[in-house]
Structures are given as structure tokens and as C-alpha cells.
PDB file of C-alpha atoms (C1' of nucleotides) in Angstrom:
ATOM      1  CA  MET A   1      76.136  14.878 -16.613  1.00  0.00           C
ATOM      2  CA  ASN A   2      79.053  16.460 -18.389  1.00  0.00           C
ATOM      3  CA  ASN A   3      80.129  20.063 -18.420  1.00  0.00           C
ATOM      4  CA  ASP A   4      78.547  20.741 -21.778  1.00  0.00           C
ATOM      5  CA  SER A   5      75.047  19.915 -20.638  1.00  0.00           C
ATOM      6  CA  ILE A   6      75.590  22.197 -17.630  1.00  0.00           C
ATOM      7  CA  LYS A   7      76.346  25.154 -19.878  1.00  0.00           C
ATOM      8  CA  GLN A   8      73.516  24.166 -22.137  1.00  0.00           C
ATOM      9  CA  GLN A   9      71.063  24.068 -19.259  1.00  0.00           C
ATOM     10  CA  ALA A  10      72.311  27.406 -17.961  1.00  0.00           C
ATOM     11  CA  ILE A  11      71.704  28.963 -21.344  1.00  0.00           C
ATOM     12  CA  TYR A  12      68.280  27.385 -21.679  1.00  0.00           C
ATOM     13  CA  LEU A  13      67.311  28.606 -18.238  1.00  0.00           C
ATOM     14  CA  ALA A  14      68.524  32.119 -18.920  1.00  0.00           C
ATOM     15  CA  LEU A  15      66.600  32.110 -22.159  1.00  0.00           C
ATOM     16  CA  THR A  16      63.342  31.192 -20.451  1.00  0.00           C
ATOM     17  CA  ASN A  17      63.706  34.401 -18.461  1.00  0.00           C
ATOM     18  CA  ILE A  18      63.401  36.561 -21.541  1.00  0.00           C
ATOM     19  CA  PRO A  19      59.826  37.840 -21.602  1.00  0.00           C
ATOM     20  CA  GLU A  20      57.712  38.230 -24.684  1.00  0.00           C
ATOM     21  CA  GLY A  21      58.278  41.463 -26.510  1.00  0.00           C
ATOM     22  CA  ARG A  22      61.894  41.721 -25.374  1.00  0.00           C
ATOM     23  CA  VAL A  23      65.159  40.643 -26.973  1.00  0.00           C
ATOM     24  CA  ILE A  24      68.678  39.971 -25.723  1.00  0.00           C
ATOM     25  CA  SER A  25      72.060  39.722 -27.403  1.00  0.00           C
ATOM     26  CA  TYR A  26      74.111  36.543 -27.551  1.00  0.00           C
ATOM     27  CA  GLY A  27      76.763  38.003 -25.289  1.00  0.00           C
ATOM     28  CA  ALA A  28      74.250  39.301 -22.754  1.00  0.00           C
ATOM     29  CA  LEU A  29      72.475  35.959 -22.665  1.00  0.00           C
ATOM     30  CA  ALA A  30      75.791  34.221 -22.111  1.00  0.00           C
ATOM     31  CA  SER A  31      76.550  36.520 -19.176  1.00  0.00           C
ATOM     32  CA  LEU A  32      73.067  35.996 -17.814  1.00  0.00           C
ATOM     33  CA  ALA A  33      73.781  32.276 -17.893  1.00  0.00           C
ATOM     34  CA  GLY A  34      76.961  32.853 -15.938  1.00  0.00           C
ATOM     35  CA  LEU A  35      79.172  32.365 -18.982  1.00  0.00           C
ATOM     36  CA  PRO A  36      80.740  35.721 -19.845  1.00  0.00           C
ATOM     37  CA  ASN A  37      82.546  35.881 -23.186  1.00  0.00           C
ATOM     38  CA  ARG A  38      80.713  32.850 -24.486  1.00  0.00           C
ATOM     39  CA  ALA A  39      78.534  34.560 -27.062  1.00  0.00           C
ATOM     40  CA  ARG A  40      79.588  32.158 -29.791  1.00  0.00           C
ATOM     41  CA  LEU A  41      78.779  29.213 -27.582  1.00  0.00           C
ATOM     42  CA  VAL A  42      75.261  30.560 -27.231  1.00  0.00           C
ATOM     43  CA  GLY A  43      74.961  30.730 -30.990  1.00  0.00           C
ATOM     44  CA  ARG A  44      76.218  27.193 -31.280  1.00  0.00           C
ATOM     45  CA  ILE A  45      73.803  25.875 -28.664  1.00  0.00           C
ATOM     46  CA  LEU A  46      70.864  27.671 -30.218  1.00  0.00           C
ATOM     47  CA  SER A  47      71.705  26.315 -33.640  1.00  0.00           C
ATOM     48  CA  GLN A  48      71.350  22.829 -32.184  1.00  0.00           C
ATOM     49  CA  LEU A  49      67.929  23.341 -30.634  1.00  0.00           C
ATOM     50  CA  PRO A  50      65.324  20.841 -31.771  1.00  0.00           C
ATOM     51  CA  LYS A  51      62.913  22.319 -34.303  1.00  0.00           C
ATOM     52  CA  ASP A  52      59.973  21.778 -31.957  1.00  0.00           C
ATOM     53  CA  THR A  53      61.574  23.540 -28.977  1.00  0.00           C
ATOM     54  CA  HIS A  54      59.401  25.765 -26.830  1.00  0.00           C
ATOM     55  CA  LEU A  55      62.310  28.056 -26.043  1.00  0.00           C
ATOM     56  CA  PRO A  56      62.119  31.641 -27.357  1.00  0.00           C
ATOM     57  CA  TRP A  57      65.286  31.366 -29.474  1.00  0.00           C
ATOM     58  CA  HIS A  58      63.996  34.123 -31.722  1.00  0.00           C
ATOM     59  CA  ARG A  59      64.431  36.690 -28.938  1.00  0.00           C
ATOM     60  CA  VAL A  60      68.189  36.403 -29.293  1.00  0.00           C
ATOM     61  CA  VAL A  61      69.763  38.902 -31.689  1.00  0.00           C
ATOM     62  CA  ASN A  62      73.305  40.192 -32.081  1.00  0.00           C
ATOM     63  CA  ALA A  63      74.771  43.197 -30.307  1.00  0.00           C
ATOM     64  CA  GLN A  64      73.900  45.443 -33.232  1.00  0.00           C
ATOM     65  CA  GLY A  65      70.228  44.672 -32.924  1.00  0.00           C
ATOM     66  CA  LYS A  66      70.316  42.676 -36.147  1.00  0.00           C
ATOM     67  CA  LEU A  67      69.437  39.060 -36.829  1.00  0.00           C
ATOM     68  CA  SER A  68      72.381  36.724 -37.285  1.00  0.00           C
ATOM     69  CA  PHE A  69      70.984  35.132 -40.419  1.00  0.00           C
ATOM     70  CA  ALA A  70      71.326  36.008 -44.053  1.00  0.00           C
ATOM     71  CA  LYS A  71      68.514  38.322 -45.059  1.00  0.00           C
ATOM     72  CA  ASP A  72      67.439  35.920 -47.783  1.00  0.00           C
ATOM     73  CA  SER A  73      67.317  32.853 -45.552  1.00  0.00           C
ATOM     74  CA  PRO A  74      64.087  31.325 -44.256  1.00  0.00           C
ATOM     75  CA  HIS A  75      65.527  31.546 -40.738  1.00  0.00           C
ATOM     76  CA  PHE A  76      65.729  35.290 -41.030  1.00  0.00           C
ATOM     77  CA  ALA A  77      62.161  35.600 -42.211  1.00  0.00           C
ATOM     78  CA  LEU A  78      60.871  33.298 -39.484  1.00  0.00           C
ATOM     79  CA  GLN A  79      62.688  35.064 -36.667  1.00  0.00           C
ATOM     80  CA  LYS A  80      61.579  38.455 -37.905  1.00  0.00           C
ATOM     81  CA  THR A  81      57.986  37.306 -38.160  1.00  0.00           C
ATOM     82  CA  LEU A  82      58.007  35.846 -34.660  1.00  0.00           C
ATOM     83  CA  LEU A  83      59.472  39.024 -33.188  1.00  0.00           C
ATOM     84  CA  GLU A  84      57.016  41.261 -34.972  1.00  0.00           C
ATOM     85  CA  SER A  85      54.179  39.078 -33.714  1.00  0.00           C
ATOM     86  CA  GLU A  86      55.343  39.979 -30.203  1.00  0.00           C
ATOM     87  CA  GLY A  87      55.069  43.642 -30.975  1.00  0.00           C
ATOM     88  CA  ILE A  88      58.710  44.285 -31.748  1.00  0.00           C
ATOM     89  CA  CYS A  89      59.205  46.877 -34.453  1.00  0.00           C
ATOM     90  CA  PHE A  90      62.028  46.698 -36.983  1.00  0.00           C
ATOM     91  CA  VAL A  91      63.741  49.756 -38.387  1.00  0.00           C
ATOM     92  CA  GLY A  92      65.107  48.554 -41.672  1.00  0.00           C
ATOM     93  CA  ASP A  93      66.548  45.191 -40.682  1.00  0.00           C
ATOM     94  CA  LYS A  94      67.397  46.253 -37.178  1.00  0.00           C
ATOM     95  CA  ILE A  95      65.743  46.424 -33.777  1.00  0.00           C
ATOM     96  CA  ASN A  96      66.153  49.351 -31.407  1.00  0.00           C
ATOM     97  CA  LEU A  97      67.905  47.685 -28.487  1.00  0.00           C
ATOM     98  CA  ARG A  98      67.448  50.715 -26.266  1.00  0.00           C
ATOM     99  CA  THR A  99      63.753  50.008 -26.430  1.00  0.00           C
ATOM    100  CA  TYR A 100      63.491  46.227 -26.508  1.00  0.00           C
ATOM    101  CA  SER A 101      66.631  44.863 -24.876  1.00  0.00           C
ATOM    102  CA  TYR A 102      65.881  42.710 -21.818  1.00  0.00           C
ATOM    103  CA  SER A 103      68.687  43.158 -19.289  1.00  0.00           C
ATOM    104  CA  VAL A 104      71.469  45.676 -19.125  1.00  0.00           C
ATOM    105  CA  THR A 105      71.607  48.427 -21.734  1.00  0.00           C
ATOM    106  CA  SER A 106      70.129  50.772 -19.184  1.00  0.00           C
ATOM    107  CA  HIS A 107      72.690  53.423 -18.307  1.00  0.00           C
ATOM    108  CA  HIS A 108      71.000  54.595 -15.122  1.00  0.00           C
ATOM    109  CA  CYS A 109      68.059  53.354 -13.066  1.00  0.00           C
ATOM    110  CA  ASP A 110      65.265  52.186 -15.354  1.00  0.00           C
ATOM    111  CA  SER A 111      65.044  48.526 -16.132  1.00  0.00           C
ATOM    112  CA  GLY A 112      65.394  48.845 -19.846  1.00  0.00           C
ATOM    113  CA  ARG A 113      62.303  50.836 -20.698  1.00  0.00           C
ATOM    114  CA  LEU A 114      62.572  54.153 -22.399  1.00  0.00           C
ATOM    115  CA  ASP A 115      59.157  55.859 -22.319  1.00  0.00           C
TER     116      ASP A 115
ATOM    117  C1'  DC B   1      76.937  53.984 -40.648  1.00  0.00           C
ATOM    118  C1'  DA B   2      79.991  50.490 -42.968  1.00  0.00           C
ATOM    119  C1'  DG B   3      84.507  47.905 -42.840  1.00  0.00           C
ATOM    120  C1'  DC B   4      88.088  45.816 -40.696  1.00  0.00           C
ATOM    121  C1'  DA B   5      91.034  43.705 -37.120  1.00  0.00           C
ATOM    122  C1'  DG B   6      91.721  41.344 -32.993  1.00  0.00           C
ATOM    123  C1'  DG B   7      89.903  38.673 -29.444  1.00  0.00           C
ATOM    124  C1'  DC B   8      86.984  35.126 -27.322  1.00  0.00           C
ATOM    125  C1'  DG B   9      85.709  29.796 -26.627  1.00  0.00           C
ATOM    126  C1'  DG B  10      84.629  25.289 -28.718  1.00  0.00           C
ATOM    127  C1'  DC B  11      84.741  21.871 -32.130  1.00  0.00           C
ATOM    128  C1'  DA B  12      85.764  19.235 -36.423  1.00  0.00           C
ATOM    129  C1'  DC B  13      89.289  17.811 -39.557  1.00  0.00           C
TER     130       DC B  13
ATOM    131  C1'  DA C   1      99.716  20.688 -32.779  1.00  0.00           C
ATOM    132  C1'  DG C   2      97.905  23.643 -36.677  1.00  0.00           C
ATOM    133  C1'  DT C   3      93.972  25.497 -39.184  1.00  0.00           C
ATOM    134  C1'  DG C   4      89.567  27.076 -40.180  1.00  0.00           C
ATOM    135  C1'  DC C   5      84.748  27.775 -39.239  1.00  0.00           C
ATOM    136  C1'  DC C   6      80.921  29.743 -36.211  1.00  0.00           C
ATOM    137  C1'  DG C   7      73.490  32.247 -35.249  1.00  0.00           C
ATOM    138  C1'  DC C   8      79.614  36.848 -31.659  1.00  0.00           C
ATOM    139  C1'  DC C   9      81.669  41.321 -29.513  1.00  0.00           C
ATOM    140  C1'  DT C  10      84.316  45.587 -29.157  1.00  0.00           C
ATOM    141  C1'  DG C  11      87.111  49.148 -30.659  1.00  0.00           C
ATOM    142  C1'  DC C  12      89.031  51.787 -34.197  1.00  0.00           C
ATOM    143  C1'  DT C  13      88.996  53.880 -38.870  1.00  0.00           C
TER     144       DT C  13
END
DNA sequence: CAGCAGGCGGCAC
DNA sequence: AGTGCCGCCTGCT
């Protein structure tokens, strides 16, 4: 039980809290896992997920609402497809975080919804 | 809105 | 101990 697996578990757990149809940024997920400023660690951990994982890795996008993969890569296409299948709409190659972001992002009271 | 710079943590050489 | 690479972020042009 080393420190790495602790962080890994924290990130996995936080990720399971992201509901379908919502997305979260690397940095926000890191904070949610109790690891502020560890956005890159999240990316690293996710890149090492087994291919058959049940975790919703595709719901993690960068702070600009874009996918952190080259637009011509199969990863990009897969993630985009998975997100769209959950009802998430892309504008160009970006997602409107104000609408779909899971936690924070809400300036006042609402829990992320816009209406 | 696009670029760029600086910062962040972790790991492989 | 130094360098460079990341599924990153923020702030400033």
C-alpha cells in the first residue's frame, strides 16, 4: 500500500462520482480527489487505465472544454463519440463547460445547471 | 479567440 | 543533480 496507489484510488473514486452526461476538468477532478494542483497526475493516471476499465475516463476534459488528444487520433474520436452518446453536445471541437461541467464552475447557487 | 510563458507535480533517462 | 516530457492550468498579450 504505497502512496501512489492511495492517490490513484482517490482519483478513481472521484471519477466514479461523475454522472453520465457531465464532464469535469483534470484540475477539478484532482481537487475533488483531495489533490489540488495535480492535474497532470490525473492525466498520467488516466493514461495508465486498463483498456477494459469501467471508469468513465471519457468524462474528463481539459479546462478549456477540449479533449486532450490530437484531433486525428483514435482516442479523440472515441472520447468524442462516448460523450455524444451521453447527450453532450460539441461546439466545434469544444464542450460548453458552463452547461456540462460537474462540480464547481457555478458562480452562485445552482449546482452547475444553466437552464 | 489564439499564442505564449510560467508554474505545478511526477517520472524516466 | 540536470533535463525533458506529460491526456494540465492560469494569466497575460
